[in-house]
XYZ file of C-alpha atoms in Angstrom:
639
model
C -0.305 -29.035 0.801
C -3.143 -27.531 -1.224
C -3.448 -23.758 -0.749
C -6.347 -23.287 -3.165
C -8.603 -22.399 -0.232
C -6.736 -19.074 0.014
C -9.022 -17.742 -2.708
C -11.667 -17.471 0.014
C -9.433 -15.046 1.918
C -10.032 -12.686 -1.001
C -13.639 -13.597 -1.799
C -15.038 -13.165 1.732
C -14.437 -9.376 1.797
C -15.876 -9.191 -1.731
C -19.018 -10.975 -0.537
C -19.281 -8.571 2.428
C -18.905 -5.596 0.076
C -21.668 -6.865 -2.234
C -23.978 -7.664 0.676
C -23.545 -4.284 2.368
C -23.295 -2.305 -0.845
C -26.469 -3.678 -2.421
C -28.464 -3.479 0.823
C -26.952 -0.351 2.369
C -30.403 1.210 2.849
C -31.776 -1.906 4.522
C -28.965 -3.017 6.865
C -28.640 -1.064 10.101
C -25.209 0.455 10.869
C -24.720 -1.714 13.977
C -25.420 -4.882 11.989
C -23.168 -3.668 9.156
C -20.304 -3.245 11.629
C -20.713 -6.800 12.879
C -21.027 -8.231 9.345
C -17.866 -6.419 8.234
C -15.907 -7.398 11.347
C -16.950 -11.065 11.261
C -16.193 -11.277 7.548
C -12.692 -9.935 8.124
C -12.268 -12.234 11.117
C -12.855 -15.179 8.750
C -10.180 -13.901 6.367
C -7.875 -13.257 9.333
C -8.202 -16.824 10.643
C -7.555 -18.267 7.169
C -4.535 -15.963 6.737
C -2.992 -17.023 10.045
C -3.678 -20.671 9.235
C -1.964 -20.209 5.860
C 1.056 -18.562 7.498
C 1.384 -21.369 10.025
C 1.151 -24.059 7.365
C 3.548 -22.288 5.019
C 6.276 -21.198 7.443
C 6.216 -24.106 9.888
C 5.027 -27.174 7.969
C 5.215 -27.338 4.184
C 6.770 -24.113 2.900
C 10.429 -25.029 3.319
C 12.031 -27.924 1.436
C 15.750 -28.593 2.041
C 16.222 -25.109 3.438
C 14.541 -23.288 0.552
C 11.073 -21.744 0.767
C 8.860 -22.971 -2.048
C 6.359 -21.099 -4.197
C 2.852 -22.470 -4.733
C 0.825 -21.214 -7.680
C -2.812 -21.990 -8.507
C -4.153 -20.324 -11.622
C -6.440 -20.671 -14.605
C -6.253 -19.181 -18.086
C -8.339 -16.055 -18.589
C -7.162 -14.499 -21.876
C -4.641 -15.781 -24.434
C -2.658 -13.676 -26.898
C 0.001 -16.174 -28.010
C 1.130 -19.597 -26.833
C 3.301 -17.964 -24.170
C 1.666 -14.557 -23.647
C -1.560 -14.889 -21.708
C -3.309 -13.480 -18.650
C -4.089 -15.866 -15.829
C -6.098 -15.420 -12.658
C -5.134 -17.196 -9.485
C -3.191 -17.054 -6.229
C 0.559 -17.109 -5.593
C 1.726 -18.316 -2.189
C 5.297 -17.482 -1.189
C 7.146 -15.672 1.611
C 6.098 -12.101 0.921
C 2.531 -12.857 -0.149
C 1.908 -14.837 3.059
C 3.535 -12.083 5.109
C 1.302 -9.503 3.425
C -1.769 -11.638 4.099
C -0.956 -11.338 7.805
C -0.418 -7.578 7.593
C -3.498 -6.734 5.527
C -5.945 -9.026 7.312
C -4.698 -8.044 10.796
C -4.807 -4.291 10.292
C -8.070 -4.445 8.360
C -9.753 -6.492 11.091
C -8.517 -4.109 13.781
C -9.744 -1.124 11.756
C -13.161 -2.769 11.343
C -13.435 -3.321 15.103
C -12.291 0.225 15.849
C -14.675 1.731 13.281
C -17.675 0.244 15.094
C -17.048 2.759 17.872
C -15.568 5.602 15.841
C -18.388 5.733 13.250
C -21.192 5.325 15.789
C -24.025 7.686 14.935
C -22.873 8.327 11.371
C -25.837 7.715 9.022
C -23.570 6.371 6.269
C -21.879 3.708 8.395
C -23.202 0.792 6.311
C -21.775 2.372 3.169
C -18.503 2.966 5.027
C -18.128 -0.708 5.979
C -18.956 -1.722 2.413
C -16.113 0.478 1.134
C -13.726 -0.872 3.796
C -14.443 -4.415 2.644
C -13.878 -3.423 -0.988
C -10.541 -1.866 -0.002
C -9.486 -5.038 1.825
C -10.614 -7.264 -1.066
C -8.591 -5.163 -3.513
C -5.398 -5.301 -1.438
C -5.680 -9.024 -0.714
C -6.194 -9.683 -4.426
C -3.146 -7.550 -5.185
C -0.787 -9.425 -2.855
C -1.904 -12.854 -4.114
C -1.675 -11.950 -7.831
C 0.212 -14.382 -10.046
C 1.132 -11.997 -12.862
C 1.577 -8.346 -13.792
C -1.844 -7.866 -15.351
C -3.678 -9.433 -12.437
C -1.816 -7.215 -10.007
C -2.664 -4.206 -12.199
C -6.378 -5.018 -12.059
C -6.365 -5.067 -8.263
C -3.967 -2.114 -8.226
C -6.655 -0.027 -9.918
C -9.320 -1.390 -7.570
C -7.192 -0.173 -4.659
C -7.220 3.262 -6.311
C -11.005 3.205 -6.687
C -11.431 2.113 -3.065
C -9.206 4.924 -1.817
C -11.191 7.414 -3.905
C -14.438 6.255 -2.325
C -13.083 6.318 1.239
C -11.113 9.570 1.043
C -14.234 11.226 -0.367
C -16.551 9.462 2.081
C -17.805 12.815 3.431
C -18.978 13.748 -0.054
C -20.848 16.837 1.162
C -17.513 18.428 2.158
C -15.852 20.161 -0.829
C -12.403 19.551 0.705
C -13.041 15.786 0.909
C -14.257 15.645 -2.694
C -11.215 17.633 -3.839
C -8.868 15.336 -1.866
C -10.435 12.217 -3.384
C -10.070 13.607 -6.905
C -6.501 14.675 -6.207
C -5.506 11.201 -5.009
C -7.233 9.569 -7.953
C -5.758 11.869 -10.620
C -2.170 11.867 -9.298
C -2.083 8.086 -8.994
C -3.645 7.742 -12.472
C -0.684 9.565 -14.011
C 1.683 7.250 -12.158
C -0.345 4.188 -13.128
C -0.014 5.116 -16.788
C 3.712 4.527 -16.406
C 2.978 1.217 -14.695
C 0.724 0.114 -17.566
C 3.259 1.078 -20.245
C 5.930 -0.840 -18.327
C 3.700 -3.919 -18.193
C 3.077 -3.744 -21.957
C 6.804 -3.374 -22.701
C 7.646 -6.395 -20.552
C 4.868 -8.436 -22.140
C 6.021 -7.513 -25.649
C 9.742 -8.163 -25.156
C 9.638 -11.123 -22.775
C 6.486 -12.839 -24.000
C 5.083 -13.324 -20.497
C 3.423 -11.516 -17.610
C 3.947 -14.374 -15.156
C 5.863 -13.539 -11.958
C 7.462 -16.997 -11.707
C 8.992 -16.704 -15.174
C 9.933 -13.041 -14.799
C 11.696 -13.506 -11.443
C 13.557 -16.732 -12.118
C 17.291 -15.877 -11.751
C 18.200 -18.724 -14.126
C 15.326 -18.044 -16.521
C 15.414 -16.764 -20.094
C 13.981 -13.362 -19.143
C 16.947 -12.506 -16.903
C 19.408 -14.080 -19.357
C 18.126 -12.057 -22.336
C 17.424 -8.693 -20.692
C 19.934 -6.861 -22.912
C 18.516 -8.110 -26.238
C 17.028 -4.692 -27.126
C 18.094 -1.236 -25.988
C 16.780 2.312 -26.221
C 18.711 5.523 -25.470
C 21.547 3.617 -23.824
C 19.394 1.449 -21.553
C 17.758 -1.890 -22.171
C 14.020 -1.775 -22.792
C 13.542 -4.004 -19.717
C 15.287 -1.364 -17.588
C 12.971 1.289 -19.016
C 10.012 -0.961 -18.228
C 11.177 -1.414 -14.628
C 11.601 2.348 -14.199
C 8.078 2.911 -15.536
C 6.697 0.233 -13.211
C 8.462 1.930 -10.315
C 6.764 5.201 -11.260
C 3.461 3.411 -10.665
C 4.741 2.147 -7.319
C 6.055 5.611 -6.386
C 2.624 7.094 -7.072
C 0.816 4.581 -4.865
C 3.459 4.846 -2.131
C 3.505 8.665 -2.279
C 7.189 8.978 -3.098
C 8.631 12.343 -4.093
C 7.504 14.048 -6.320
C 4.227 12.083 -6.578
C 3.435 12.516 -2.877
C 1.073 15.490 -3.037
C -2.114 13.427 -2.681
C -1.126 11.852 0.650
C -1.611 14.744 3.130
C -4.991 15.605 1.591
C -6.092 11.977 1.952
C -6.562 12.804 5.648
C -10.000 14.177 4.700
C -11.409 10.657 5.008
C -12.428 9.171 8.378
C -9.399 8.430 10.590
C -9.806 4.604 10.426
C -9.423 4.958 6.647
C -6.141 6.786 7.187
C -4.932 3.902 9.345
C -5.815 1.385 6.644
C -4.309 3.413 3.791
C -1.076 4.241 5.636
C -0.458 1.000 7.501
C -1.532 -1.937 5.376
C -2.936 -1.115 1.972
C -2.362 1.646 -0.519
C 1.019 3.116 0.378
C 2.730 -0.238 0.953
C 1.512 -1.526 -2.424
C 4.425 0.209 -4.166
C 6.960 -1.386 -1.826
C 5.363 -4.786 -2.374
C 5.489 -4.315 -6.162
C 9.236 -3.605 -6.151
C 9.800 -6.543 -3.788
C 7.750 -8.837 -6.033
C 9.929 -7.926 -9.038
C 13.132 -7.589 -7.004
C 15.017 -10.258 -8.979
C 14.487 -8.264 -12.184
C 15.429 -4.980 -10.516
C 18.629 -6.542 -9.164
C 19.868 -8.546 -12.154
C 18.816 -6.338 -15.072
C 21.603 -3.927 -16.114
C 23.508 -4.336 -12.835
C 20.653 -2.919 -10.811
C 20.428 0.445 -12.595
C 16.690 0.744 -11.883
C 17.321 -0.420 -8.299
C 19.653 2.550 -7.743
C 16.807 4.845 -8.749
C 14.585 3.097 -6.192
C 17.227 3.649 -3.495
C 17.699 7.350 -4.148
C 14.020 8.139 -4.558
C 13.412 6.367 -1.248
C 16.209 8.255 0.536
C 15.159 11.673 -0.815
C 11.509 10.995 0.016
C 12.390 9.917 3.571
C 14.376 13.106 4.203
C 11.969 15.441 2.418
C 8.910 14.162 4.312
C 10.656 14.153 7.700
C 11.639 17.819 7.301
C 8.057 18.817 6.418
C 6.634 16.805 9.342
C 8.635 19.005 11.756
C 6.429 22.037 11.120
C 2.905 20.668 10.565
C 0.229 21.350 13.189
C -2.516 18.990 12.010
C -1.694 15.732 13.810
C -2.970 13.581 10.950
C -0.801 15.450 8.459
C 2.255 14.933 10.665
C 1.487 11.214 10.610
C 0.901 11.334 6.836
C 4.365 12.779 6.180
C 5.739 10.300 8.700
C 4.289 7.518 6.556
C 5.914 8.951 3.449
C 9.239 9.061 5.294
C 8.952 5.474 6.560
C 7.927 4.168 3.133
C 11.041 5.938 1.848
C 13.033 3.851 4.357
C 11.527 0.671 2.902
C 12.297 1.747 -0.663
C 15.903 2.684 0.089
C 16.367 -0.659 1.861
C 15.271 -2.496 -1.287
C 17.484 -0.236 -3.355
C 20.681 -1.051 -1.410
C 20.021 -4.790 -1.220
C 21.755 -7.632 -3.002
C 20.240 -11.033 -3.679
C 21.986 -13.913 -1.954
C 22.262 -14.689 1.760
C 23.240 -11.913 4.154
C 23.885 -9.612 1.182
C 20.104 -9.570 0.781
C 19.789 -7.910 4.191
C 18.182 -4.808 2.672
C 15.362 -6.827 1.111
C 14.652 -8.606 4.392
C 14.900 -5.345 6.345
C 12.457 -3.624 4.013
C 9.847 -6.347 4.468
C 10.544 -6.439 8.213
C 10.001 -2.680 8.480
C 6.838 -2.963 6.393
C 5.573 -5.493 8.935
C 6.498 -3.536 12.078
C 5.464 -0.198 10.557
C 1.996 -1.572 9.856
C 1.533 -2.163 13.590
C 2.846 1.078 15.053
C 1.533 3.317 12.253
C -1.964 1.831 12.541
C -1.686 2.442 16.295
C -0.637 6.060 15.739
C -3.528 6.778 13.387
C -6.114 5.011 15.503
C -4.701 6.797 18.555
C -5.055 10.076 16.660
C -8.637 9.101 15.886
C -9.282 8.507 19.584
C -7.853 11.957 20.368
C -9.874 13.670 17.635
C -12.950 11.790 18.838
C -12.398 13.344 22.284
C -11.496 16.965 21.414
C -13.184 17.330 17.983
C -10.105 18.905 16.429
C -7.069 17.820 14.422
C -4.818 20.660 15.549
C -2.157 20.693 18.252
C -3.245 24.130 19.434
C -6.520 22.592 20.608
C -4.785 19.865 22.621
C -2.630 19.558 25.709
C -2.659 17.699 29.012
C -4.817 14.885 27.617
C -2.909 12.205 29.542
C -5.172 12.921 32.531
C -8.336 12.238 30.589
C -7.233 9.487 28.181
C -4.842 7.102 29.995
C -5.181 4.171 27.571
C -4.751 6.344 24.474
C -1.815 8.080 26.184
C 0.128 4.910 26.957
C -0.561 3.220 23.630
C 0.362 6.361 21.665
C 3.601 6.606 23.653
C 4.461 2.992 22.795
C 3.902 3.720 19.096
C 6.039 6.884 19.305
C 8.858 4.970 20.987
C 8.637 2.257 18.358
C 8.782 4.556 15.331
C 11.601 6.492 16.989
C 13.727 3.343 17.118
C 14.060 3.085 20.888
C 15.602 -0.301 21.870
C 13.120 -2.936 22.912
C 10.390 -1.726 20.562
C 9.600 -3.191 17.125
C 10.739 -0.193 15.099
C 14.236 -0.389 16.576
C 14.897 -3.864 15.184
C 13.615 -3.280 11.660
C 15.093 0.210 11.251
C 18.461 -0.987 12.554
C 18.608 -3.647 9.830
C 17.825 -1.022 7.182
C 20.630 1.226 8.388
C 23.097 -1.684 8.486
C 22.211 -2.619 4.898
C 22.614 1.015 3.815
C 25.976 1.298 5.595
C 27.291 -1.794 3.800
C 26.272 -0.613 0.329
C 26.002 3.186 0.218
C 27.457 5.394 2.950
C 25.684 8.575 1.824
C 22.266 6.919 1.953
C 23.216 5.573 5.381
C 23.970 9.083 6.687
C 20.648 10.301 5.286
C 18.909 7.407 7.064
C 20.547 8.226 10.399
C 19.658 11.914 10.099
C 16.050 10.994 9.269
C 15.988 8.761 12.364
C 16.780 11.810 14.515
C 14.166 13.945 12.769
C 11.584 11.171 13.197
C 12.176 10.967 16.949
C 11.924 14.753 17.261
C 8.661 15.276 15.346
C 6.987 12.238 16.914
C 7.734 13.422 20.432
C 6.797 16.958 19.451
C 3.432 15.397 18.673
C 3.368 13.315 21.858
C 4.287 16.146 24.238
C 2.017 18.599 22.427
C -1.002 16.298 22.797
C -0.552 14.785 26.228
C 1.626 17.330 28.088
C 2.462 20.928 27.234
C -0.063 23.692 27.852
C -3.233 22.332 29.429
C -5.994 23.510 27.166
C -9.218 24.761 28.758
C -11.808 22.500 27.160
C -15.457 23.476 26.818
C -16.294 19.995 28.050
C -14.347 17.288 29.792
C -12.545 15.013 27.301
C -13.060 11.321 27.944
C -11.426 8.035 27.043
C -12.772 6.262 23.983
C -15.081 3.241 24.344
C -13.759 -0.327 24.542
C -14.531 -0.902 20.863
C -11.773 1.653 20.174
C -9.347 1.088 23.063
C -9.106 -2.725 22.721
C -7.690 -2.403 19.168
C -5.255 0.215 20.521
C -4.039 -2.168 23.230
C -3.611 -5.027 20.763
C -1.600 -2.848 18.365
C 0.498 -1.544 21.262
C 1.402 -5.140 22.113
C 2.264 -5.826 18.455
C 4.341 -2.622 18.275
C 6.642 -4.286 20.784
C 6.322 -8.004 20.029
C 6.674 -7.768 16.220
C 10.300 -6.752 16.589
C 11.256 -10.043 18.213
C 10.332 -12.130 15.171
C 13.479 -13.537 13.560
C 12.423 -12.190 10.204
C 15.519 -13.347 8.332
C 14.388 -16.911 8.944
C 11.118 -16.348 7.081
C 11.412 -13.625 4.424
C 14.523 -13.332 2.247
C 15.397 -12.360 -1.314
C 16.708 -15.794 -2.343
C 14.118 -17.792 -0.326
C 16.806 -19.174 1.991
C 17.024 -18.279 5.666
C 20.090 -16.550 7.073
C 21.007 -15.279 10.511
C 20.901 -11.528 11.050
C 22.826 -10.023 13.965
C 22.476 -6.733 15.773
C 25.277 -4.410 14.708
C 25.933 -2.783 18.091
C 28.091 0.207 16.966
C 25.675 1.223 14.180
C 22.669 0.616 16.432
C 24.240 2.770 19.131
C 24.716 5.634 16.664
C 21.093 5.438 15.479
C 19.749 5.168 19.035
C 21.938 8.073 20.139
C 20.672 10.295 17.338
C 17.081 9.260 18.131
C 17.527 10.038 21.822
C 18.888 13.475 20.928
C 15.684 14.071 18.967
C 13.530 12.954 21.912
C 15.480 15.108 24.393
C 15.155 18.170 22.154
C 11.409 17.573 21.829
C 11.223 17.248 25.625
C 12.987 20.604 26.081
C 10.853 22.357 23.463
C 7.398 20.931 24.135
C 7.175 19.194 27.552
C 6.222 22.475 29.190
C 4.875 25.643 27.681
C 7.685 27.967 26.489
C 8.611 30.081 23.479
C 11.712 28.117 22.411
C 10.000 26.641 19.351
C 8.856 30.102 18.267
C 12.385 31.485 18.625
C 13.883 28.640 16.591
C 11.257 28.911 13.856
C 11.911 32.666 13.625
C 15.640 31.978 13.442
C 15.136 29.697 10.453
C 13.073 32.404 8.746
C 12.264 31.593 5.147
C 13.302 27.947 5.483
C 10.673 27.431 8.194
C 8.076 29.084 5.968
C 9.036 26.825 3.077
C 8.808 23.667 5.184
C 5.498 24.764 6.714
C 4.140 25.234 3.174
C 5.549 21.845 2.098
C 8.143 23.527 -0.155
C 5.291 24.828 -2.325
C 5.182 21.613 -4.344
C 1.373 21.782 -4.534
C 1.566 25.357 -5.791
C 4.162 24.313 -8.353
C 1.864 21.573 -9.648
C -1.029 24.048 -9.826
C 1.132 26.537 -11.730
C 2.252 23.879 -14.205
C -1.255 22.540 -14.764
C -3.153 25.852 -14.869
C -0.648 28.304 -16.339
C 1.316 26.021 -18.653
C -0.735 22.939 -19.527
C -4.245 24.449 -19.457
C -3.479 28.007 -20.629
C -0.454 27.547 -22.911
C -1.064 24.053 -24.310
C -4.671 23.015 -23.792
C -6.201 26.427 -24.617
C -4.615 26.671 -28.130
C -5.597 23.065 -28.848
C -9.120 23.812 -27.634
C -9.265 26.910 -29.911
C -8.027 24.871 -32.876
C -10.520 22.118 -32.130
C -13.418 24.529 -31.651
C -12.740 26.880 -34.581
C -10.831 24.839 -37.154
C -11.943 21.231 -36.671
C -15.479 21.971 -35.490
C -15.661 25.031 -37.782
C -14.771 22.928 -40.843
C -17.332 20.300 -39.952
C -19.958 22.979 -39.255
C -19.194 24.699 -42.602
C -19.670 21.434 -44.478
C -22.883 20.766 -42.631
C -24.265 24.304 -43.059
C -23.348 24.349 -46.765
C -25.151 21.055 -47.264
C -28.245 22.354 -45.447
C -28.272 25.628 -47.415
C -27.861 23.817 -50.743
C -30.616 21.369 -49.898
C -32.917 24.253 -48.953
C -32.295 25.807 -52.335
C -32.966 22.677 -54.408
C -35.583 20.910 -52.303
C -38.344 22.700 -54.302
C -37.428 20.550 -57.298
C -39.123 17.605 -55.602
C -42.091 19.343 -53.938
C -44.601 16.589 -54.782
C -46.997 19.128 -56.457
C -48.272 18.033 -59.898
C -48.660 21.589 -61.205
C -44.999 22.303 -60.387
C -43.892 19.235 -62.326
C -46.231 20.175 -65.261
C -44.865 23.715 -65.274
C -41.276 22.417 -65.232
C -42.096 19.952 -68.051
C -43.760 22.595 -70.260
C -41.076 25.175 -69.487
C -38.366 22.676 -70.366
C -40.106 21.711 -73.567
C -40.510 25.380 -74.585
C -36.832 26.049 -73.842
C -35.768 23.056 -75.934
C -38.012 24.175 -78.854
C -36.607 27.704 -78.690
C -33.073 26.355 -78.664
C -33.903 24.155 -81.679
C -35.432 27.091 -83.613
C -32.517 29.351 -82.735
C -30.005 26.797 -83.964
C -32.031 26.234 -87.168
C -32.086 29.946 -88.012
C -28.392 30.290 -87.448
């Protein structure tokens, strides 16, 4: 089977971006919406065709899923070290094609209704297509440098979309914040790539992730500060992934990214930017697992667990519904990271790897539904805040039911997609690290509580007196919601362990009833507590928040991490480090150069009269010189 046609999956969104971007003043917004949607529909059809061919016809040979690579040489450094461009077709890249193309197409359809009347809609669809092109190129990359190129394009796309409302200072600041924070993380990624290229002689994923290959066999050939240089490289690469996936402490850009239009939030949080870090670790999982007994993989696990807990606690106290969902994303991405971190490689021992990819798949569906549902709500009440909402179930029945399905799914209620994928993560954690398992179970309870706090606060609770009657969103927005609601249930029934595994061989995963019962029980406790606190108007939540005192204040202010970063940058880096360097540069370096220049100018001003071009001056100088020489001669003769 020839999969070379998959390059068109990537190139079609690029063509749409160029068409809309170059002609954004000429193409009407309505036409731009159709061009963007039809372009993504083409990529979607090709992606589904590729998945069918790969998983059901030619992908598996004698029980092992094969890898297909099509590439051409771009730049050569040595016989072995070179940068290729191409496409890599295997289990996780095909799975990601489905995720990215599906969510992007749904977001394009939804945006046709959401962005109606916005004068910059054509520009918006151009940026959406660029974002999709960048992510599709990233998941099909054949080597580290190719993935880095598209990695940076994803960053540029997010900058453009987060700052889409460029007349709003807050949107501009949020775009810069996301760009700068992820640039620091990406520096680590780049250094890691260069270290791997230098010490292994290759950037190619096939060579780097071959368990029997020379790279894995020779990982300990060089060490630094007690760790192999390959381990250091993997840690640095993970820093890049942690920045993109908003893991603690590089998460500060994520809540502010809500300044972009809500469909952008759905795309960033469900299918593109934040899952790129998870995909990167999964792509290099063989190295993370085999190099130095998985030392770097333990870091992945703990960063994921801490991030999941940290974000879930903050989400409890936020009142902007998009920010609650943003911290929810951070928490769920933490789940995916910890699942990779507690995974082994072969057979059922690789349950964590499979569970991580499974949760990435299901999370894309219900998180896109939550964000698009939030967009429908904001579209109706023109506010992001819970205090401006309440009783909306009467006015928005479709949004109400679909949002409820998404909340049930993310809360891990049996029968919904999130239950199946989260259960596998908790089983993998229980088998490998009990403490991380307990953190995961606790986070499951917190997730159920804050999601149903959101649900009851929006659709039940105090019935807000609206200045106008809220209304259900148009079909262009509700049809995508209904589709994602269906997927938020159906995606859980895919036997994922038959299609995506660490060692490319299918295994049978079973529901662990005792562990599932514990997780479901904890989740139901969270839902019941949210019901008691927020179903009807009361002051219980106020009493509890007052009881927690300073801790509530700290969580509401996101543990002052943003303020800490500002203090470090302004008071330490800018004032204590940058300011002295700036003074030295301005007064010593520039002063020395200015002194040399000014001295040269002053000297030239003094002597430039020697070559005035006036004949009488030259004659005077000649006669005066001659007279002086004669006088010197006479003086010497007398003496």
